[in-house]
CSV table of C-alpha atoms in Angstrom, one decimal:
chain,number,residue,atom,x,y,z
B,1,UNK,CA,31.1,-3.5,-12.3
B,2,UNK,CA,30.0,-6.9,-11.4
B,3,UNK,CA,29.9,-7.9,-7.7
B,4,UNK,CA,31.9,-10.8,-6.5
B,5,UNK,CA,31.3,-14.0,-6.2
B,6,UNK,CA,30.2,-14.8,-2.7
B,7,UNK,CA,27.5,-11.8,-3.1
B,8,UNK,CA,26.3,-13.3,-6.2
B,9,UNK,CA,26.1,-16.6,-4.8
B,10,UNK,CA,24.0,-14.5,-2.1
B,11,UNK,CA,21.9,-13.1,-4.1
B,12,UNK,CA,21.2,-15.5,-6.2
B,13,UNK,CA,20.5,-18.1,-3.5
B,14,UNK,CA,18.1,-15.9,-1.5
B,15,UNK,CA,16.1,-15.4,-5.4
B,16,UNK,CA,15.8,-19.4,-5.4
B,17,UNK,CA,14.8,-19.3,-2.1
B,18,UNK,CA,12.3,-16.3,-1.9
B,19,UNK,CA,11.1,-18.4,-5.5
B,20,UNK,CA,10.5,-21.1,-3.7
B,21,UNK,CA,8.6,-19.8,-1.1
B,22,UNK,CA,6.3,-18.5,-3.8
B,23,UNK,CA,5.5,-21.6,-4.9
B,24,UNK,CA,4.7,-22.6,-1.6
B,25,UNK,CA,2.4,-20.1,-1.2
B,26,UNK,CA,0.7,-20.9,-4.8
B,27,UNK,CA,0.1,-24.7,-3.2
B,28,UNK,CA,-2.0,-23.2,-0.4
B,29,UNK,CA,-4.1,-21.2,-2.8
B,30,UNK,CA,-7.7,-21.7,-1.6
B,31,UNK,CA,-10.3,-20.9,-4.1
B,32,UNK,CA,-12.6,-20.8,-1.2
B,33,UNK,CA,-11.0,-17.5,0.0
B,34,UNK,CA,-10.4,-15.5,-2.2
B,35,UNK,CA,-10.9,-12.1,-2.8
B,36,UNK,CA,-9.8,-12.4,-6.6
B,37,UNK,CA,-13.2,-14.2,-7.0
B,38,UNK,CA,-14.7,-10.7,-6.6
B,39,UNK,CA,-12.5,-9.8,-9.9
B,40,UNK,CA,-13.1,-12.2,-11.5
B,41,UNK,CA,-17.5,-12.3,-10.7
B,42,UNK,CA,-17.4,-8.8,-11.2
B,43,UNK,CA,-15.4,-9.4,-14.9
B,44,UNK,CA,-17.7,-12.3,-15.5
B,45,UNK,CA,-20.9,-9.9,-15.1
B,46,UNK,CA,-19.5,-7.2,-16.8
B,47,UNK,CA,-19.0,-9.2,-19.8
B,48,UNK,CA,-22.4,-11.0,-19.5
B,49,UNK,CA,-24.3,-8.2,-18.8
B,50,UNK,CA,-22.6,-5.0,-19.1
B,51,UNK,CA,-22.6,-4.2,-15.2
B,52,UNK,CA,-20.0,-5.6,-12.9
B,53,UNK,CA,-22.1,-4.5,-9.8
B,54,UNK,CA,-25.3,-7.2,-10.9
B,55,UNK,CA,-24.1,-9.8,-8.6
B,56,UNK,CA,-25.7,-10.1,-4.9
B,57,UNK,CA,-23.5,-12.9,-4.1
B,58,UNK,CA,-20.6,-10.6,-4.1
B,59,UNK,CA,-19.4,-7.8,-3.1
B,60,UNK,CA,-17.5,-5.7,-5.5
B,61,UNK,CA,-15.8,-2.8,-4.2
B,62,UNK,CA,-13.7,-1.5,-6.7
B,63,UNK,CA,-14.3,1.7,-9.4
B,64,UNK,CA,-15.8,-0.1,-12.7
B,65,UNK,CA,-12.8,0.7,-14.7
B,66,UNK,CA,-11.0,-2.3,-12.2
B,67,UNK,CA,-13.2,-4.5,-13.7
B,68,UNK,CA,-12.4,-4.0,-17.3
B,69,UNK,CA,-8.8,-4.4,-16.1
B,70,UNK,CA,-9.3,-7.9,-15.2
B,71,UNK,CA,-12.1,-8.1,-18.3
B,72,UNK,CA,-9.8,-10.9,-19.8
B,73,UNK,CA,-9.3,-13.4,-16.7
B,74,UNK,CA,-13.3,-14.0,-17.3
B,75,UNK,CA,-12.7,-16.2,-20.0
B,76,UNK,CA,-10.8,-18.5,-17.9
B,77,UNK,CA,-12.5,-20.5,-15.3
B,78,UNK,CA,-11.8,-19.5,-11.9
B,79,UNK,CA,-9.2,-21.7,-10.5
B,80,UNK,CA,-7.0,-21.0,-13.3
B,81,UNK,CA,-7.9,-17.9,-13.4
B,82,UNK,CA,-6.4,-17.6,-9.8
B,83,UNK,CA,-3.4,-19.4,-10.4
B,84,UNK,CA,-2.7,-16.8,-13.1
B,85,UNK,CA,-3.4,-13.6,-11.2
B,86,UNK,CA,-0.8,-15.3,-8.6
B,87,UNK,CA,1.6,-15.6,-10.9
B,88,UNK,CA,0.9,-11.8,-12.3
B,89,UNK,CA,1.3,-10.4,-8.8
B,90,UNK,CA,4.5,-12.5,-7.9
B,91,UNK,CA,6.1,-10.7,-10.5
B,92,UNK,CA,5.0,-6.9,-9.8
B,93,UNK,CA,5.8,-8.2,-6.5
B,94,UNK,CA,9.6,-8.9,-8.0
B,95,UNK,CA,9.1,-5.2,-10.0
B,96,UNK,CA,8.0,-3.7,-6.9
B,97,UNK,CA,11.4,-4.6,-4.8
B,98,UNK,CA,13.8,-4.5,-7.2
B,99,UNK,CA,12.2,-0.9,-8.4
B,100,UNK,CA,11.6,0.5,-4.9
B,101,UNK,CA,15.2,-0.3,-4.3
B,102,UNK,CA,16.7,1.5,-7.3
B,103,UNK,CA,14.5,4.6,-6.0
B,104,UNK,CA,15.3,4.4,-2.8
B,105,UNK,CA,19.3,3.6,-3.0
B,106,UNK,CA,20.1,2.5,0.4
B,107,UNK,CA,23.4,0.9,-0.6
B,108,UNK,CA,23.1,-2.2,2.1
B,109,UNK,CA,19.9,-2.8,0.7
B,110,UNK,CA,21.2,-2.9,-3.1
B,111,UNK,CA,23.8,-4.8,-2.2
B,112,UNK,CA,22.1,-7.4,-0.8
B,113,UNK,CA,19.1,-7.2,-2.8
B,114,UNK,CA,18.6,-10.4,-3.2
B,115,UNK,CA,17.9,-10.9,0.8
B,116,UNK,CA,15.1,-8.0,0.6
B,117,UNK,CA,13.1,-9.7,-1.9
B,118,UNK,CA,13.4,-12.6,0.2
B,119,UNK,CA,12.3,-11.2,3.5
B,120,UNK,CA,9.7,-8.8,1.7
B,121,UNK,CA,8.3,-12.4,-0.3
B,122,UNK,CA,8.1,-13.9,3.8
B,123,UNK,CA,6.6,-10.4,5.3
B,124,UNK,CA,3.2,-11.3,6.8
B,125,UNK,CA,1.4,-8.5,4.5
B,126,UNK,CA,3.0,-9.5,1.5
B,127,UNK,CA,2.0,-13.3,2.4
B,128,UNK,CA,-1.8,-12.5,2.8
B,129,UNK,CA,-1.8,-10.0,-0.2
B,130,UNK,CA,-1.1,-13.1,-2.4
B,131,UNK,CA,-3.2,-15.9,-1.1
B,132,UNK,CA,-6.0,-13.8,-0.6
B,133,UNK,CA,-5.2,-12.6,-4.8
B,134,UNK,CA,-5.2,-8.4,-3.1
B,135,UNK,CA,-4.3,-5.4,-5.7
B,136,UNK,CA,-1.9,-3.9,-2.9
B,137,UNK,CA,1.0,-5.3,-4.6
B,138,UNK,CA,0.1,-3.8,-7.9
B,139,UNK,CA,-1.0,-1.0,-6.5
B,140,UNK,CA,2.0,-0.1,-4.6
B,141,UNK,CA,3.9,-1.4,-7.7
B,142,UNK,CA,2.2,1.4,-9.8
B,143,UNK,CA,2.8,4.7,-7.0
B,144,UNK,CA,6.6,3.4,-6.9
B,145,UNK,CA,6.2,3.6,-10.9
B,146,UNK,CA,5.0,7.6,-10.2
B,147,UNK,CA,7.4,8.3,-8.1
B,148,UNK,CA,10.5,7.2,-9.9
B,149,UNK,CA,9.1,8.7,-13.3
B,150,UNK,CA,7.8,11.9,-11.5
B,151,UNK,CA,11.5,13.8,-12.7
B,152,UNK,CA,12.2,12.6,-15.7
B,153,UNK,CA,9.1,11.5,-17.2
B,154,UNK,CA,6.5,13.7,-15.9
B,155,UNK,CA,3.7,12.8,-18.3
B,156,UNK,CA,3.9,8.9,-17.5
B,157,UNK,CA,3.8,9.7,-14.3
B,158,UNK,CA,0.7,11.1,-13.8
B,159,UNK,CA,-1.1,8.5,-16.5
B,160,UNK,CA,0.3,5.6,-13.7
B,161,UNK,CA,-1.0,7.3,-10.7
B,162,UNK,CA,-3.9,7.4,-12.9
B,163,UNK,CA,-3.9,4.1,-13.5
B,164,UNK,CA,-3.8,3.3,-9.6
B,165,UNK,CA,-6.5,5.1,-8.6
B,166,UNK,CA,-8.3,3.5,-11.0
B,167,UNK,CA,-8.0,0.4,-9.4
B,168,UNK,CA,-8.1,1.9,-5.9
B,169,UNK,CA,-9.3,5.3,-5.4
B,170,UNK,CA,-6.8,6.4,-2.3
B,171,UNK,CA,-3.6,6.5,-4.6
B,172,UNK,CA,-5.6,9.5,-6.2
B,173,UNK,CA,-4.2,11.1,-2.5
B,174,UNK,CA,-0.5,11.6,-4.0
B,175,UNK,CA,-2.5,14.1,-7.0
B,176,UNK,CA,-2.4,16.3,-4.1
B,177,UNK,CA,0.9,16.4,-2.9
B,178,UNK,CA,1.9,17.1,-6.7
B,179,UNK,CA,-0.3,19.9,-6.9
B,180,UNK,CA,1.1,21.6,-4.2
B,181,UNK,CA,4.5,20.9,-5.1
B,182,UNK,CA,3.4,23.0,-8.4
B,183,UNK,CA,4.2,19.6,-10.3
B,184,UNK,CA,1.4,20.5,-13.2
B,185,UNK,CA,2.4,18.4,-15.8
B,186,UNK,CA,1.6,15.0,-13.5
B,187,UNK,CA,-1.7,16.3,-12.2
B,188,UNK,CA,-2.4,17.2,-15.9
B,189,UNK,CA,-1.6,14.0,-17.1
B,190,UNK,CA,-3.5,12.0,-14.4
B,191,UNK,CA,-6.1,13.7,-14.8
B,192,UNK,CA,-6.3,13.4,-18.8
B,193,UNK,CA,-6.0,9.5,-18.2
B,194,UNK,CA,-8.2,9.1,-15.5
B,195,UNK,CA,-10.7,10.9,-17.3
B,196,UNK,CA,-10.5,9.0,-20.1
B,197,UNK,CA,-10.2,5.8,-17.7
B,198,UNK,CA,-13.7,6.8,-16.6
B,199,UNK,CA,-15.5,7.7,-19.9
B,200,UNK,CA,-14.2,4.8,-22.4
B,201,UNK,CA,-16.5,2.5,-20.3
B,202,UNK,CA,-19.4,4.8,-20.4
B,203,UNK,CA,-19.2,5.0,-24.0
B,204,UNK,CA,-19.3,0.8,-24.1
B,205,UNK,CA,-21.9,0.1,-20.9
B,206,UNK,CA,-23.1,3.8,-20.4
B,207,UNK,CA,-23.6,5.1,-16.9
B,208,UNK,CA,-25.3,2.2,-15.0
B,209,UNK,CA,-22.2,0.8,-13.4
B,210,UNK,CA,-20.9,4.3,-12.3
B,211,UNK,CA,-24.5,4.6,-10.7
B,212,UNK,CA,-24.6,1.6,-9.1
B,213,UNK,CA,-20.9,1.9,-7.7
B,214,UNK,CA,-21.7,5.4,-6.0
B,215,UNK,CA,-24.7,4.0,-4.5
B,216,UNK,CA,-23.3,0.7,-3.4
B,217,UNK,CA,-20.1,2.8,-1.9
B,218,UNK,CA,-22.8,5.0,0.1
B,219,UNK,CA,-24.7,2.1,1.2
B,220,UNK,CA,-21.8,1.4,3.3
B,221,UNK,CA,-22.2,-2.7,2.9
B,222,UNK,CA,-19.6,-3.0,0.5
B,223,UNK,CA,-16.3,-2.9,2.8
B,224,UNK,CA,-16.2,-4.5,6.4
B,225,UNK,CA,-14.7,-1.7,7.9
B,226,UNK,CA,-14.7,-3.1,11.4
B,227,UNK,CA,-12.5,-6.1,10.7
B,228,UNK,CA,-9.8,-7.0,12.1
B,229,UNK,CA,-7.5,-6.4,8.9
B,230,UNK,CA,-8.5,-2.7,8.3
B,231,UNK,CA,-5.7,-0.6,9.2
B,232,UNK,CA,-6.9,2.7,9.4
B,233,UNK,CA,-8.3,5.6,11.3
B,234,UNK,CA,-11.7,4.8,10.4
B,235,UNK,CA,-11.7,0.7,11.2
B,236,UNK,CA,-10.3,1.7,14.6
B,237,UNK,CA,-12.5,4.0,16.2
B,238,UNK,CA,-15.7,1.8,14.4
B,239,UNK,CA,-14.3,-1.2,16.5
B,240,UNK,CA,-14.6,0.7,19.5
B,241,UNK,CA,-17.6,2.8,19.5
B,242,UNK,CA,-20.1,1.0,16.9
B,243,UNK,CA,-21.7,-2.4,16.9
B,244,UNK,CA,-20.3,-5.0,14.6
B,245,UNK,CA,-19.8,-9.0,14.4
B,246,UNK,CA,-16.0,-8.6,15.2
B,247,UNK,CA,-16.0,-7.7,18.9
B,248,UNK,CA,-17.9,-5.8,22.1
B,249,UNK,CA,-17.3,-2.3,21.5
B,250,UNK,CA,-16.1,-0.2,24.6
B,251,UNK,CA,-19.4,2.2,23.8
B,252,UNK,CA,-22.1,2.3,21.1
B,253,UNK,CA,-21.4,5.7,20.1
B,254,UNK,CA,-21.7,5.9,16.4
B,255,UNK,CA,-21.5,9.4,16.2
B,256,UNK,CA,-19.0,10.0,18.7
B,257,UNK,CA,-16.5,7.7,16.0
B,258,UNK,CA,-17.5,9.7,13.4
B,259,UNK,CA,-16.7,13.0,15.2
B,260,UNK,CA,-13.2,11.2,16.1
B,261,UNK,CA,-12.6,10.0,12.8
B,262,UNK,CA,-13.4,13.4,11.2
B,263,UNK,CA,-11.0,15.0,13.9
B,264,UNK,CA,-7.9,12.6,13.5
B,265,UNK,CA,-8.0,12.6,9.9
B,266,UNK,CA,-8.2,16.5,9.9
B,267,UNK,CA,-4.9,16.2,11.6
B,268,UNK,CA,-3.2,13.8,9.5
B,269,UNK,CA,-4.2,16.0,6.8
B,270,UNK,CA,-2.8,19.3,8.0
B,271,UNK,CA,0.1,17.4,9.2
B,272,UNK,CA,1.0,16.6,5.8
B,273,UNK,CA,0.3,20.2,4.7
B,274,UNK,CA,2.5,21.9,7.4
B,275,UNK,CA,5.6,19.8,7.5
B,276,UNK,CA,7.8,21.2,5.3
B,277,UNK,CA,9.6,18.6,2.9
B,278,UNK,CA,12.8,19.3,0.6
B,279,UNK,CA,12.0,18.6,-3.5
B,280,UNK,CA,15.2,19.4,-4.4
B,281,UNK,CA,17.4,16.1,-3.6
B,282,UNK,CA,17.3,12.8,-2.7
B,283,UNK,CA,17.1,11.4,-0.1
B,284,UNK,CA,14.9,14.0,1.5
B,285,UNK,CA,12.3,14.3,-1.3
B,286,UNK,CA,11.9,10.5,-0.9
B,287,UNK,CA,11.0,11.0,2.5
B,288,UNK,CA,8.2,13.9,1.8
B,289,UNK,CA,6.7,10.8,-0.5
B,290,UNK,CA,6.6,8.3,1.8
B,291,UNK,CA,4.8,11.0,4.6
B,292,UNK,CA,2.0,11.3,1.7
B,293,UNK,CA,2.2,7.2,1.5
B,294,UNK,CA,1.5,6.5,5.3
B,295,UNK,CA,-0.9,9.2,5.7
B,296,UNK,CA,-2.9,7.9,3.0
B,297,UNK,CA,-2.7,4.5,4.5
B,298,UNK,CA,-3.8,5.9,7.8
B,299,UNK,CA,-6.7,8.0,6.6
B,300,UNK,CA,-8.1,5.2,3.7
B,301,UNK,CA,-10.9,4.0,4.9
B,302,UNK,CA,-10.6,0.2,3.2
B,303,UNK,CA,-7.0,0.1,3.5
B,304,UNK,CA,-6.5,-3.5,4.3
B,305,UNK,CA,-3.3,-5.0,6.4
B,306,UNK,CA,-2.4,-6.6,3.1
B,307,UNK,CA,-1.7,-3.0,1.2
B,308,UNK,CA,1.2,-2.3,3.9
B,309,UNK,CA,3.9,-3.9,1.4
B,310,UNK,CA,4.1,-0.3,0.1
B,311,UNK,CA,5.7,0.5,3.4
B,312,UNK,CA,8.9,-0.8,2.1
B,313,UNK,CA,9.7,2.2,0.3
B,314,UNK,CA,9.3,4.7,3.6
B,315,UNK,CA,11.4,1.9,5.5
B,316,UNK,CA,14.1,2.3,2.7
B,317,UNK,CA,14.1,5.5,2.4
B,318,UNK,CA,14.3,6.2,6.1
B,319,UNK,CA,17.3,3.8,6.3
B,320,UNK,CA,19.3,5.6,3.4
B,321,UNK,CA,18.6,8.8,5.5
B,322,UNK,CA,20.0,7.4,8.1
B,323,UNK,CA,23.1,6.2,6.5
B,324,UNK,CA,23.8,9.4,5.5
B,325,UNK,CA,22.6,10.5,9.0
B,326,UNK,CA,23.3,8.4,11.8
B,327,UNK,CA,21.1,8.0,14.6
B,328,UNK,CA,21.0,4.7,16.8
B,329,UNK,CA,17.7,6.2,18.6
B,330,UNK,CA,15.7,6.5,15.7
B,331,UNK,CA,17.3,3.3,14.2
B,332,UNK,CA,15.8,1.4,17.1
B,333,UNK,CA,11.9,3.0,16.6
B,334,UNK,CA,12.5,2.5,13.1
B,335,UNK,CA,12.9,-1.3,13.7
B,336,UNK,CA,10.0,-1.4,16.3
B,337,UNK,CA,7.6,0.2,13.6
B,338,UNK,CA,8.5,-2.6,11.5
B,339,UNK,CA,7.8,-5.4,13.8
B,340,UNK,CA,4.3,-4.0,14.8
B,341,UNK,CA,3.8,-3.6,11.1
B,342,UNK,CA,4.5,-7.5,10.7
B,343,UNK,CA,2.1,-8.4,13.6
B,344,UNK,CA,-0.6,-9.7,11.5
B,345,UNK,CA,-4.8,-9.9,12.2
B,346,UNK,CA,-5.4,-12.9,13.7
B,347,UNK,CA,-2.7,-12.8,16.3
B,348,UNK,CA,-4.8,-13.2,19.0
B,349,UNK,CA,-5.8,-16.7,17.6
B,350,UNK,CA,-2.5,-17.8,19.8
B,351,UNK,CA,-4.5,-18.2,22.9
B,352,UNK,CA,-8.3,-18.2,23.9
B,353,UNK,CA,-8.1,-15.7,26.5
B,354,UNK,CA,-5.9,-13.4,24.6
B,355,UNK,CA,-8.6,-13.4,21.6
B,356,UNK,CA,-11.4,-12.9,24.1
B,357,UNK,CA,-9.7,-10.0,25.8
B,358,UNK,CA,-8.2,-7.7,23.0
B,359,UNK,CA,-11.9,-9.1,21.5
B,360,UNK,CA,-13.5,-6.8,24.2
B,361,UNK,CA,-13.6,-2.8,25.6
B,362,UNK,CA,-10.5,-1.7,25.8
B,363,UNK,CA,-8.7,-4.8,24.4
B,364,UNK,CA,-9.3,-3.6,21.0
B,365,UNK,CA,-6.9,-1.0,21.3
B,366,UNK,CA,-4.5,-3.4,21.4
B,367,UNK,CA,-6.1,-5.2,18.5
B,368,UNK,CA,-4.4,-4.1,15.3
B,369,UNK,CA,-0.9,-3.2,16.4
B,370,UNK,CA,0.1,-2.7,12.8
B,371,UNK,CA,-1.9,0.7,12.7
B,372,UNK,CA,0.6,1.9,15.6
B,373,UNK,CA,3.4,0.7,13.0
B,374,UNK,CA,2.2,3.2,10.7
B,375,UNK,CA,1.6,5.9,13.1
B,376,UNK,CA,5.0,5.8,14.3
B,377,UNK,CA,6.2,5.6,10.4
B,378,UNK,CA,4.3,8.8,10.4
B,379,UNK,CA,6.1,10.5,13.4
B,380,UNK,CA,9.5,9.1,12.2
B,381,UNK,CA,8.9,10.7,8.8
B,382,UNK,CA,7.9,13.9,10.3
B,383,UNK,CA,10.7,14.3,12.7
B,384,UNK,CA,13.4,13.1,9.7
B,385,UNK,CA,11.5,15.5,7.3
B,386,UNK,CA,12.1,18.4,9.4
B,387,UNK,CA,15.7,17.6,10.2
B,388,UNK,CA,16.2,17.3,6.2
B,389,UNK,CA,14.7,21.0,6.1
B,390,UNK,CA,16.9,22.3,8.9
B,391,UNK,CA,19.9,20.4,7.3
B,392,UNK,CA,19.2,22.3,3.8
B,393,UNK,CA,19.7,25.3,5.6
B,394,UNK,CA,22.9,25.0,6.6
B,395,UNK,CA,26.4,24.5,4.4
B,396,UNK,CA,27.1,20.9,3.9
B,397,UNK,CA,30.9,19.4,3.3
B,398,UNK,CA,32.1,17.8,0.0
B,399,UNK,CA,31.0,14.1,0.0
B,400,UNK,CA,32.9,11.7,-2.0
B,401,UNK,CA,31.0,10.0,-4.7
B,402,UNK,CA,29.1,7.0,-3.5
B,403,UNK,CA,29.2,4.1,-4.9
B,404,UNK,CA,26.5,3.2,-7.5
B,405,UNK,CA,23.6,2.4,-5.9
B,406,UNK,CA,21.8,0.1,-8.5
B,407,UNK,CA,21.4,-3.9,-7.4
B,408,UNK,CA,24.6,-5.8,-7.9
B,409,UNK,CA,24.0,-8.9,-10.1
């Protein structure tokens, strides 16, 4: 049934709008930073010399099957090569909403879908993940892909969470939480594809780059894991108890961090393992999902600020649980969650004293506020898991059928 007028007009509008944006943001490209550079060196010296890793004016920090994904932008130069990989990821930005909305069916959200793209294109980590040229886009484009595939198409699912961990390796996370939901036939599949991810470019370069990736990775120099942008358990408790160039750490403790980060990311883990998650309906076994997709956020140790445009889908699915649900409480920490999650690094640029401060000791607990986005994403999720359990348990009335969920055009 086509929507009426004035929602198309809404839709429609906000599209030209969120487009234009886009384009603002291709005008402010900067070839001067630019993590796409990284690609496209690392694609350069893989076709030049068989070994992305060659390079010591870069830092390339990706699997080498990455680098035979963006094999083809070498033969461009690199502005244009830029320009293209912008365009690329404005539209699996466009895939990404419009698919995490069908998955997610939140009817407010589908009718108006035309406003989500538009406040996702203007979310600060959507903004940085294009003019910086990220993979978070793509990447959260790809486990949205699994997800929504993971019923009906078992065997593409696991080849595209496959395919994301070949770019990344934390996506390889969500393998797990298929296995234990006895979900063979997508951990078969990504495995047979990531294996075969891994050994077609052995059979073309042989084992060099693999070798040189595994040392780089354990050289530690390949990811600043101290910045301001990593938004994880590991960048936090670095900041505070090791040396670095981004602040005055409260001690120099190295080991201490490590003992912390080892003991936190223990609990995340067994966190996920213990809360019990329904796989049997939607939207509950949505919710289960986006626990795995937080946690894995949380306990990646290069997850940048820019990958938290997958958090869409949890937020989503959280609000179509709560349409079906209602709870203003919950609404509320939702909403907070979200703005921390927008707070972007480099907030404290605002005023000297406020960068100096949260620069310093204790300030840089205050730091990164987006990691206490995500933590409270996690909480949320937990607390709406379990009531989804406890709500299983129990007879539920006849519902009327909803209305279809798919985005009105």
């Amino acid at each position: 049934m086509q929507a009426p007028l004035h929602l198309r007009l809404i839709n429609y509008g906000a599209c030209v709008l969120a487009l234009a944006v886009l384009v603002g943001y291709a005008r402010l490209l900067n070839p001067e930073v630019d993590d796409f550079l990284l690609y496209w060196q690392a694609a350069l010296d893989l076709r030049r010399y068989g070994n992305p890793y060659v390079s010591s004016e870069i830092e390339f920090a990706y699997p080498p099957p990455f680098a035979y994904i963006v094999l083809p932008f070498s033969f461009l130069d690199h502005p244009t090569s830029q320009l293209v990989w912008f365009v690329f990821n404005s539209i699996a930005l466009w895939g990404f909403v419009l698919l995490t909305l069908r998955v997610c069916a939140f009817r407010l959200a589908c009718r108006y879908w035309g406003g989500v793209l538009l406040l996702v294109v203007l979310a600060p980590p959507t903004r940085s993940g294009l003019l910086i040229g990220q993979v978070g886009i793509l990447i959260a484009l790809l486990m949205v892909g699994s997800y929504w595939y993971s019923r009906q198409r078992p065997g593409v699912a696991g080849g595209v969470l496959a395919l994301a961990t070949a770019i990344k390796l934390y996506p390889g996370w969500l393998g797990v939480y298929h296995l234990l939901r006895q979900q063979y036939r997508i951990v078969a599949s990504a495995v047979g594809v990531g294996v075969g991810l891994l050994v077609l470019p052995v059979l073309v370069h042989g084992v060099t780059p693999y070798v040189d990736f595994v040392r780089e990775m354990f050289s530690g120099r390949l990811y600043p894991h101290t910045a301001e942008f990593n938004i994880s358990v590991t960048g936090f408790f670095q900041r505070l108890l090791t040396v670095h160039r981004y602040g005055i750490a409260i001690a120099v403790q190295p080991m201490l961090a490590n003992i912390l980060i080892g003991g936190c990311s223990l609990a995340l883990v067994v966190l996920c393992l213990v809360t019990r998650t329904s796989d049997t309906r939607e939207p509950e076994r949505l919710l289960g999902y986006s626990l795995w997709i937080c946690v894995m956020l949380l306990l990646s140790p290069v997850n940048g600020y820019y990958n938290l445009v997958v958090v869409l889908l949890p937020v989503l699915a959280m609000l179509r649980w709560l349409e079906q649900h209602p709870n203003r409480r919950v609404l509320v920490w939702v909403g907070i969650a979200t703005l921390l999650c927008c707070i972007q690094p480099g907030w404290t640029r605002l005023h000297p004293t406020l960068y100096t401060s949260l620069h310093t000791g204790w300030g840089l607990v205050l730091l990164t506020p987006a990691l206490y986005g995500l933590l409270l994403y996690t909480g949320l999720l937990v607390y709406m898991n379990r009531q989804a359990v406890v709500g299983a348990r129990q007879p539920q009335p006849e519902h009327p059928t909803p209305e279809t969920s798919a985005p009105a055009h």
